[in-house]
Coordinates of C-alpha atoms in Angstrom, one line a residue:
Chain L
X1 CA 82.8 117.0 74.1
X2 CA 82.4 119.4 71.6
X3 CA 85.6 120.7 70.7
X4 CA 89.3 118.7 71.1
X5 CA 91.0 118.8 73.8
X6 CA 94.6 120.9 73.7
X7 CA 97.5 118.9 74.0
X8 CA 100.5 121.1 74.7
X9 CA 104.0 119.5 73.3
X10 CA 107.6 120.1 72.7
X11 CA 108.8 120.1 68.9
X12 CA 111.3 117.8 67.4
X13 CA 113.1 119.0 64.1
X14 CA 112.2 115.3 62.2
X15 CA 108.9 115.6 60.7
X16 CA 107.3 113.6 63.7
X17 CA 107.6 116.7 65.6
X18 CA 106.1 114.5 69.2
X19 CA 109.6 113.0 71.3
X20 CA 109.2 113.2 75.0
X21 CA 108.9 110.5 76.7
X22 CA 106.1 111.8 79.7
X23 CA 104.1 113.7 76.6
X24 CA 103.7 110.2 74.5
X25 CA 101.7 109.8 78.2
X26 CA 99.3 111.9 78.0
X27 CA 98.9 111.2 73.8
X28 CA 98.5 107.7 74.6
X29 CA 95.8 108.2 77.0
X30 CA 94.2 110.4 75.1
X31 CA 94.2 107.7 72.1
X32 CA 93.3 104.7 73.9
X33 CA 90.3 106.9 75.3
X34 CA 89.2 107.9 71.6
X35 CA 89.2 111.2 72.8
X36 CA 89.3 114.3 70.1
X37 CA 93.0 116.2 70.4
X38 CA 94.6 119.1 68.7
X39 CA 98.9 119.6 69.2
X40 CA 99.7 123.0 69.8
X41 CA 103.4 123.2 70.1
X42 CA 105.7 124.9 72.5
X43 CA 109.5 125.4 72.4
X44 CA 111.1 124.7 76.0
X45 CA 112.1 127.9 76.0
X46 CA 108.8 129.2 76.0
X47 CA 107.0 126.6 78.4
X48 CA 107.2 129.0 81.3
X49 CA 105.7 132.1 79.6
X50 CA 102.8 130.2 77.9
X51 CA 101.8 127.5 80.3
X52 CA 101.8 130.8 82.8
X53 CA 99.3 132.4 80.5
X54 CA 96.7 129.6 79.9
X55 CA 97.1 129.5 84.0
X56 CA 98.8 125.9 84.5
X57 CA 100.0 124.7 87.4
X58 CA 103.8 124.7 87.6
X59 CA 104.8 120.5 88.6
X60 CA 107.6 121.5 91.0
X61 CA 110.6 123.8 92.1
X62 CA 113.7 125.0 90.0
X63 CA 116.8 124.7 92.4
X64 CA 116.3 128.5 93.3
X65 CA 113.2 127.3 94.5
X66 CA 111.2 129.2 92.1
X67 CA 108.1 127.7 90.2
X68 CA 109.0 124.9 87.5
X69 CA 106.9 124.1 84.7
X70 CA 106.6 121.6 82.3
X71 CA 104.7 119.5 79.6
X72 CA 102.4 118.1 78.9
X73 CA 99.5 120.1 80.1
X74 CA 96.1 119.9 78.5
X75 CA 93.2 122.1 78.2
X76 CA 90.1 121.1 77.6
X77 CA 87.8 123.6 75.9
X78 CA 84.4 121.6 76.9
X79 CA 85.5 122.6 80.6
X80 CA 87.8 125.1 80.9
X81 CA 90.1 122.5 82.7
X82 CA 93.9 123.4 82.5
X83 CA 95.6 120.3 83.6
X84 CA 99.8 119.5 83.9
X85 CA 101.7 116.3 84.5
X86 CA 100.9 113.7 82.6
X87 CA 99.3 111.5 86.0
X88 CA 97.4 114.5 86.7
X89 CA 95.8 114.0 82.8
X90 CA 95.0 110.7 83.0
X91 CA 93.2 111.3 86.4
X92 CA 91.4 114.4 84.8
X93 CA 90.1 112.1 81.8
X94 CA 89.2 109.4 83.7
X95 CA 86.8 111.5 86.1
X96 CA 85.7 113.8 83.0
X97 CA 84.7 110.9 80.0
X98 CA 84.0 108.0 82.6
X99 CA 82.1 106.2 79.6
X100 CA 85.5 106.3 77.6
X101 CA 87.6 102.9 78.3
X102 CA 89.6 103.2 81.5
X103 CA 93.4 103.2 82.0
X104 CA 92.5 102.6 85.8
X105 CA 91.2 99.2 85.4
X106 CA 89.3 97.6 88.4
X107 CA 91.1 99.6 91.5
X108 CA 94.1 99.9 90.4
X109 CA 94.6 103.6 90.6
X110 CA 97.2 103.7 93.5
X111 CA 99.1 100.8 92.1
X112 CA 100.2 102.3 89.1
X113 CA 100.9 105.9 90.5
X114 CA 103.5 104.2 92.9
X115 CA 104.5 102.0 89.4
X116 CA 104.5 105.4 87.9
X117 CA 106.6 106.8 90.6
X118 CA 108.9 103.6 90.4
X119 CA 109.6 103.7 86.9
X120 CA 110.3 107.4 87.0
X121 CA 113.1 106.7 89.9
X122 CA 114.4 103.4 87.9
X123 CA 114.5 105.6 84.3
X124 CA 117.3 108.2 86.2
X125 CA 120.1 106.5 85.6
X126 CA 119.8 106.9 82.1
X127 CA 118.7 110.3 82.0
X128 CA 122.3 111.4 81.4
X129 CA 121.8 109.5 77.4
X130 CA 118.5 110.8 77.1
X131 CA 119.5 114.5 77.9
X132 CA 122.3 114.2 75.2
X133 CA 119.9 113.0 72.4
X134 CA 117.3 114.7 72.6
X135 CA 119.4 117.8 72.7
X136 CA 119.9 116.6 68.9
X137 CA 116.3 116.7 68.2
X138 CA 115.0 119.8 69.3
X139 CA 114.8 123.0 67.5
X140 CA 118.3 125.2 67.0
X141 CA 116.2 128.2 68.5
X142 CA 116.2 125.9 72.1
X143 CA 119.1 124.1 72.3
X144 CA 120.6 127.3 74.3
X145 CA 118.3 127.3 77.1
X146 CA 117.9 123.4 76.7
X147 CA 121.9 123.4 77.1
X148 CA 121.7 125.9 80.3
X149 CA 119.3 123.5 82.2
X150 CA 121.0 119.9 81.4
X151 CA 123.8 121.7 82.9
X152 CA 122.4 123.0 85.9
X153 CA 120.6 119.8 86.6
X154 CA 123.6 117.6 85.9
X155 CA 125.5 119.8 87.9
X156 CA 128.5 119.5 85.0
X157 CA 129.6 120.8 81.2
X158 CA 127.2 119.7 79.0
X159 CA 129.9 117.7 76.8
X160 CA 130.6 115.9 80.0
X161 CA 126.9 114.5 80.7
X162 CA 126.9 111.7 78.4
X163 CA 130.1 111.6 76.2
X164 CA 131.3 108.9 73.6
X165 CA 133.0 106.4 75.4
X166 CA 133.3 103.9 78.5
X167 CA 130.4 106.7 80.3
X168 CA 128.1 106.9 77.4
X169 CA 128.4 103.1 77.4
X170 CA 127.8 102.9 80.9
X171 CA 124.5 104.5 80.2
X172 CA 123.6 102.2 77.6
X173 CA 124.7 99.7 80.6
X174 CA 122.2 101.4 82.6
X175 CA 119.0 101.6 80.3
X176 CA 119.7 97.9 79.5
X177 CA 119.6 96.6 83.0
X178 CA 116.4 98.6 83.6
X179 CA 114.5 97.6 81.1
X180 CA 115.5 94.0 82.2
X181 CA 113.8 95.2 85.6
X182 CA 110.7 96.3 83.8
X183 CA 111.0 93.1 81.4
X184 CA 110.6 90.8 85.0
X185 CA 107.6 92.7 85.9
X186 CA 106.1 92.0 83.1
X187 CA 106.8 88.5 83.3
X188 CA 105.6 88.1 86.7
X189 CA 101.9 89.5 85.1
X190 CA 101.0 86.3 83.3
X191 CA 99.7 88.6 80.3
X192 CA 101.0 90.9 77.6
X193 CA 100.1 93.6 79.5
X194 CA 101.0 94.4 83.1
X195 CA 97.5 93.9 84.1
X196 CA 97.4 89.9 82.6
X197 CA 95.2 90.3 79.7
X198 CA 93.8 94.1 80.7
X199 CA 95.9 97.0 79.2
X200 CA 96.1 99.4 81.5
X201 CA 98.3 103.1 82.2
X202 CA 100.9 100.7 83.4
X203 CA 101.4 99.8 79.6
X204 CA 101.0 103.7 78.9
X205 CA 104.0 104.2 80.9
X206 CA 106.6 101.4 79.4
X207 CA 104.9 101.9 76.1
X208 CA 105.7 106.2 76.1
X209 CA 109.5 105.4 77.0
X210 CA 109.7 102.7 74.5
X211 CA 108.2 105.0 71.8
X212 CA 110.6 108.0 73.1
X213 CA 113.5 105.6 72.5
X214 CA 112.3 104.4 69.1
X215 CA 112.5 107.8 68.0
X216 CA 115.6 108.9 70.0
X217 CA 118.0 106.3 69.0
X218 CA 116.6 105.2 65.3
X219 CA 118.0 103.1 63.3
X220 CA 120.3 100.4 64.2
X221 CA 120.4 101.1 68.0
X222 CA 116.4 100.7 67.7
X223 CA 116.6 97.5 66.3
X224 CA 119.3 96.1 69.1
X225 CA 117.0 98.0 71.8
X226 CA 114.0 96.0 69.8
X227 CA 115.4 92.5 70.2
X228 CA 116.8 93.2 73.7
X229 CA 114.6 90.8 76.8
X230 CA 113.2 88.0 73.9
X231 CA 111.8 91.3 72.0
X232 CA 109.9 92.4 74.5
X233 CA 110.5 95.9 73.5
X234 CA 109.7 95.8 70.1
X235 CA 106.3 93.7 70.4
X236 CA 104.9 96.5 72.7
X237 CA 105.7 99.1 70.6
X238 CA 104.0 97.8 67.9
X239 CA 101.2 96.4 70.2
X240 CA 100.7 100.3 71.8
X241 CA 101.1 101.9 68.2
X242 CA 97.8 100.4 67.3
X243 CA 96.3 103.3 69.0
X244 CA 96.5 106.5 66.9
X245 CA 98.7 109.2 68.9
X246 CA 99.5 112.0 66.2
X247 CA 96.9 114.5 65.5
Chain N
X1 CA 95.2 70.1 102.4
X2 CA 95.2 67.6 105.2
X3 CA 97.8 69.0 107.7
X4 CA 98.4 72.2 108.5
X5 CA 101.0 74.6 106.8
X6 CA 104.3 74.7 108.6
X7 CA 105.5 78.6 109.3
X8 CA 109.1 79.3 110.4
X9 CA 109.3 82.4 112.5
X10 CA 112.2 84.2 114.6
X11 CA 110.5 84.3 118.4
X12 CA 110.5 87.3 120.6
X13 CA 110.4 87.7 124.4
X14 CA 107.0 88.9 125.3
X15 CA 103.8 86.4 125.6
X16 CA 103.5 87.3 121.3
X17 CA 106.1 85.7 120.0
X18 CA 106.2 86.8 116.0
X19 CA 107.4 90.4 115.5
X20 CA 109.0 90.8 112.3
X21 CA 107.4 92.8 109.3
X22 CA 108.0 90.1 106.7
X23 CA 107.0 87.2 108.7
X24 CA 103.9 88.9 109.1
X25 CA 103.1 89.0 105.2
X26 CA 103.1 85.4 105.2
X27 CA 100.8 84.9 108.6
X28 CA 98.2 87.5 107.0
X29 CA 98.5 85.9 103.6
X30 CA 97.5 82.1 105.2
X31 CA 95.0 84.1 107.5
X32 CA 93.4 85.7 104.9
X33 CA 93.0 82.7 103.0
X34 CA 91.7 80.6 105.6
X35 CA 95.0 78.0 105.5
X36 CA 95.3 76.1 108.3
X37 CA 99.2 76.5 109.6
X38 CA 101.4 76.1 112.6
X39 CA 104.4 77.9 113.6
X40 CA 107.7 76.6 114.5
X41 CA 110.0 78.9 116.3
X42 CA 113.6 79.2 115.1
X43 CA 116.1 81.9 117.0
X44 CA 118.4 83.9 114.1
X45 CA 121.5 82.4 115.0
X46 CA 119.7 79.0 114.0
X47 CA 118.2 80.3 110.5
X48 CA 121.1 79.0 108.2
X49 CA 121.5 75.6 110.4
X50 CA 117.7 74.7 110.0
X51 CA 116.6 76.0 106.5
X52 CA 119.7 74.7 105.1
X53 CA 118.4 71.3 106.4
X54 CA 114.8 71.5 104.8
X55 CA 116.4 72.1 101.9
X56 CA 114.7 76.2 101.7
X57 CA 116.5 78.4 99.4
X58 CA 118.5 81.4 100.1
X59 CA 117.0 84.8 99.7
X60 CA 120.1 86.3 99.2
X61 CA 123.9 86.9 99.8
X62 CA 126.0 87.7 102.6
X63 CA 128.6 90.4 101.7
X64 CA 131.2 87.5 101.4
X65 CA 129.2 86.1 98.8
X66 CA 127.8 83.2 100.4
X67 CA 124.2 82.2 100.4
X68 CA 121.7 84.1 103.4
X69 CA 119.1 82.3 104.2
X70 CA 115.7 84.4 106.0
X71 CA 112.4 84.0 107.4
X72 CA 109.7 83.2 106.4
X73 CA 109.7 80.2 104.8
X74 CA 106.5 77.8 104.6
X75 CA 106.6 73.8 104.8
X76 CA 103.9 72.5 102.8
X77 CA 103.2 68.8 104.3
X78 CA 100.2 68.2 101.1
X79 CA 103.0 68.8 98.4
X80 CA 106.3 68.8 100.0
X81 CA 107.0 72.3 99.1
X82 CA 109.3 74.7 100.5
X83 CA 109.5 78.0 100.1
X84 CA 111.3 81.3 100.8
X85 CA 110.3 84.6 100.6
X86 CA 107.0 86.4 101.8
X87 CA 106.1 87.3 98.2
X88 CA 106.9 83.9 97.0
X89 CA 105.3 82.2 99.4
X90 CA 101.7 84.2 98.4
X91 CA 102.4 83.8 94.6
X92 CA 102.8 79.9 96.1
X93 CA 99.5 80.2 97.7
X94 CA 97.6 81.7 95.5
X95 CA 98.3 78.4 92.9
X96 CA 98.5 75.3 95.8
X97 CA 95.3 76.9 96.8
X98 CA 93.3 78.7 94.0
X99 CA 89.9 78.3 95.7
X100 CA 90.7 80.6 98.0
X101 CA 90.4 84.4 98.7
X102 CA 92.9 85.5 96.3
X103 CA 95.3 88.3 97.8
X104 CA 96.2 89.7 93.8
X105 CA 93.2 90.6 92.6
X106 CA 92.2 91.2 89.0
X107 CA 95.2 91.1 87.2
X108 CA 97.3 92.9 90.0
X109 CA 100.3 90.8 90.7
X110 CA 103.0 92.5 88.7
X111 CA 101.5 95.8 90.0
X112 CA 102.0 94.2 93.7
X113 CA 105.4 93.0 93.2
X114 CA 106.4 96.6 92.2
X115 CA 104.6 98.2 95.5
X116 CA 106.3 95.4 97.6
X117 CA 109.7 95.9 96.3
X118 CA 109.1 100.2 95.9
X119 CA 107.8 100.0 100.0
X120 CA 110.9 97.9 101.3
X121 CA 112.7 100.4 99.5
X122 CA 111.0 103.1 101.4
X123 CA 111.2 101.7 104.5
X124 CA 115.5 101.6 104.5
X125 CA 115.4 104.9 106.4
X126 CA 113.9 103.6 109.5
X127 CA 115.8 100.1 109.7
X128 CA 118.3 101.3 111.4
X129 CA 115.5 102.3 114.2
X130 CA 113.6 99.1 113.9
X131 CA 116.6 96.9 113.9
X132 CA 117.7 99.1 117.2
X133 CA 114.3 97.6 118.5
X134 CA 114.0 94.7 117.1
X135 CA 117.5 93.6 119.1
X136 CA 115.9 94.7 122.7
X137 CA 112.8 91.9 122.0
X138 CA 114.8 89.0 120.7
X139 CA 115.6 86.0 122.7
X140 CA 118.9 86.8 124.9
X141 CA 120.5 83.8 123.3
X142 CA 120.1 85.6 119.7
X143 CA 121.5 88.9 120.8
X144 CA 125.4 88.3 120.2
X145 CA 124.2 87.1 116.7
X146 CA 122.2 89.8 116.1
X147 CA 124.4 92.8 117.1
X148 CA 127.0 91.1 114.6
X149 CA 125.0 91.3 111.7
X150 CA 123.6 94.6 112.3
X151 CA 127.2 96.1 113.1
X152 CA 127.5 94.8 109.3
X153 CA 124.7 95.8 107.1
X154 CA 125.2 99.0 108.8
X155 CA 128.9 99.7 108.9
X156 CA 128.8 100.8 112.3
X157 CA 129.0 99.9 116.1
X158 CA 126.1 98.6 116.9
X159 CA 125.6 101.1 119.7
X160 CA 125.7 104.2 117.0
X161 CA 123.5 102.9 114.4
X162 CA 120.5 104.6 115.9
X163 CA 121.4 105.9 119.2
X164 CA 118.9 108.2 121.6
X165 CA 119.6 111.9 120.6
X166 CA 119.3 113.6 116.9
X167 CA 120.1 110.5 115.0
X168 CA 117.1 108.5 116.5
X169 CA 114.5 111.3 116.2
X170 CA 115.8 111.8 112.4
X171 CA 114.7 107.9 112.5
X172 CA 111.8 108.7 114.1
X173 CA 111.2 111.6 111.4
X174 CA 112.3 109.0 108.4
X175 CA 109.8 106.6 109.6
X176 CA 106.7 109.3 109.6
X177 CA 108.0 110.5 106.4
X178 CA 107.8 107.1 104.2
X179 CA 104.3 106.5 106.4
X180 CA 103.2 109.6 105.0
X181 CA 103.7 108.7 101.3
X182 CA 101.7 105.7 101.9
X183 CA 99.0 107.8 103.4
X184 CA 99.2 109.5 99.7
X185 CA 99.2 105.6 98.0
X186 CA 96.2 104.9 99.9
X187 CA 94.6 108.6 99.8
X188 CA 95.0 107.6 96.0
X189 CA 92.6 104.4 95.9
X190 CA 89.5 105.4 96.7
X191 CA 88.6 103.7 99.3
X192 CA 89.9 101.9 102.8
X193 CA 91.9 99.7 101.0
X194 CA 95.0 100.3 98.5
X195 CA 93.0 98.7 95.3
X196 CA 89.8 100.6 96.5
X197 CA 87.2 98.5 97.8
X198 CA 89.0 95.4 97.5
X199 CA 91.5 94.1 99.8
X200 CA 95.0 92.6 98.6
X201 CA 98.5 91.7 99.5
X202 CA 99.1 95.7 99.0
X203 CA 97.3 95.9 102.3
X204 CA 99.1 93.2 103.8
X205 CA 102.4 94.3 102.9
X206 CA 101.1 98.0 105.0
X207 CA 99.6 95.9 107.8
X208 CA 102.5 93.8 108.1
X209 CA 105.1 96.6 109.2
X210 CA 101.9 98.4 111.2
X211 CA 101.6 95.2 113.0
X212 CA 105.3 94.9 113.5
X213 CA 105.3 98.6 114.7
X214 CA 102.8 97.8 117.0
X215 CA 104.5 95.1 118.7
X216 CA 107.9 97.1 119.0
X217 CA 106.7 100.5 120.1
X218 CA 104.1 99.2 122.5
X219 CA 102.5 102.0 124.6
X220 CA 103.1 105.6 124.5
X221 CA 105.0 106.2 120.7
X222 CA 102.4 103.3 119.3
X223 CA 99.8 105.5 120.1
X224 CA 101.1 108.4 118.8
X225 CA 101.4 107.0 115.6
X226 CA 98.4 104.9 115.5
X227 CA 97.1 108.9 115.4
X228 CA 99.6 109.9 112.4
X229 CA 97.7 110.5 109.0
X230 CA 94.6 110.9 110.6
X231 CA 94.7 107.9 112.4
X232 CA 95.5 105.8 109.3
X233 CA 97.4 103.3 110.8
X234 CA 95.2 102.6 113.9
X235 CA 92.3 102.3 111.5
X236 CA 94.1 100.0 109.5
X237 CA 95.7 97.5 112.2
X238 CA 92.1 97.3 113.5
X239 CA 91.0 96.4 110.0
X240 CA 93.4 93.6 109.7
X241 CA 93.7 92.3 112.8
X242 CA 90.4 91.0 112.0
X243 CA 92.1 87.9 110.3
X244 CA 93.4 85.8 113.1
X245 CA 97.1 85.8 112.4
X246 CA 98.8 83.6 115.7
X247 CA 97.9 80.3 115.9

């Protein structure tokens, strides 16, 4: 690899600009593997219009069934390879720098793409809080088009989505009782990791929300959400921190 | 181990007695393993009566909040143990009986758990269609039992929870749809089997409800989906069947 790999991401106003949740993905992967990357940042707004221009794939449909794209995508200048969803990139490195350390450990490739899948479906009930924090975070020159979209796939007001109050804290309800989901599969490993003793993209998944939440909610809500299921959340973060994700 | 393992199952009509999905986990899991065991036949209506007196534990609730009691359950004669639950009863296994083939490889038991409880999930659709079935096999003595239970985990009169007509080929469709996202799981591995090369109870949880379909589509609709996938599922009962599962 001669030159590093382009990692597309969304900017945050703090000045960690990195704060989605699937993106910490593909940066984690990339770290873990050692491999060479470069940010180049992309307002939401503009995702379509650029990722259209490099030639990415969109990763599904807007409800008027048009093309829907998102981040991250990467491009790899050693190969030409333009490659989006964060799955997708952590296949794509693992067939294209197979002497780099694996995320796949020892055939477990299908396993964590249905645990990917899994933890995607169990994360939805809190997306509502997410939504309606990160809306806080992003650039003033998105929030618009950020505030169109929540609306459209909440299917209400945007004030509505995740208010103060007995909803919001239904939501907190919610995030709690799934992390206590992903707290028992991690107890059922018999490691630290979800693997036992291997770390694996398993931990890349947990480890990318948990990092997402540390930023979204920091402060005191991150030190509840650190002590929450005997700590749990706080050890991996520092555990999966070790690996250097900011460029 | 000096007597053999003692496996309740729920008998069916025909000259194969076993038929249900999750008893097969357990009868592949002591198969695979080499365990000797010996099956004990216990009609539904019975279930309650005799595990209550073994002392097994409940599995669940009933919606009035009392304990449910299911098969399978394992009587282990060498160590008195009891057990409930297919995925129990390998995680059991797998420490009674550690010199054995070992059905979660390399540091995959978390990831398994997640598959098992992410492919009961997926297989809700179709319940009403195998539980339609399931009913027409059972012993006539279990029926009245039976039809009660169904009428409530379904909410309906037993004779419309998946009658002939549009509802049962929307069954029909539900149950080619969730076999076709474990076509993608396995498309996913590498190899015949879900970790790739290397068998596990990923594979037995798949060639569990195969074998199950097997026995309760017999004929004419087993072969058509023994040629679904590109004959995936044929392929993959012949596969397994190689562990001799009736004793």
């Amino acid at each position: 690899m001669s030159q590093p790999i382009i990692l597309y991401d969304i900017p945050g106003q703090g000045p960690v600009k990195a704060m989605s949740g699937n993106i910490f993905k593909a940066r984690y992967t990339l770290a873990y593997k050692g491999l060479a990357f470069k940010s180049v940042w992309v307002e939401s707004k503009d995702i379509e219009e650029r990722m259209k221009a490099i030639g990415a794939k969109p990763t599904g449909r807007k409800p008027d069934g048009s093309d829907f794209y998102t981040l991250p995508v990467i491009q790899d200048p050693s190969t030409g390879a333009v490659v989006s969803d964060s799955f997708a990139i952590a296949e794509y490195l693992e067939e294209t720098y197979p002497s780099t350390s694996t995320v796949f450990p020892r055939g477990s490739k299908a396993l964590i793409s249905v645990f990917d899948s899994t933890f995607m479906q169990g994360m939805g009930p809190m997306f509502p809080l997410i939504a309606t924090t990160v809306y806080t975070k992003i650039l003033p020159t998105s929030r618009e088009y950020f505030r169109e979209n929540a609306e459209i796939r909440f299917g209400t007001k945007f004030e509505d989505i995740s208010p103060e109050g007995p909803k919001r804290e239904q939501h907190w309800k919610n995030a709690k009782d799934f992390l206590g989901v992903v707290d028992g599969w991690y107890s059922k490993s018999g490691g630290k990791w979800i693997m036992g003793d291997t770390f694996s993209y398993a931990d890349i998944i947990a480890g990318a929300w948990v990092r997402c939440f540390n930023g979204l909610f920091e402060g005191e809500k991150w030190e509840e959400i650190s002590t929450w299921h005997g700590g749990r959340w706080g050890r991996l973060l520092e555990e999966i921190n070790k690996y250097p994700i900011l460029d």
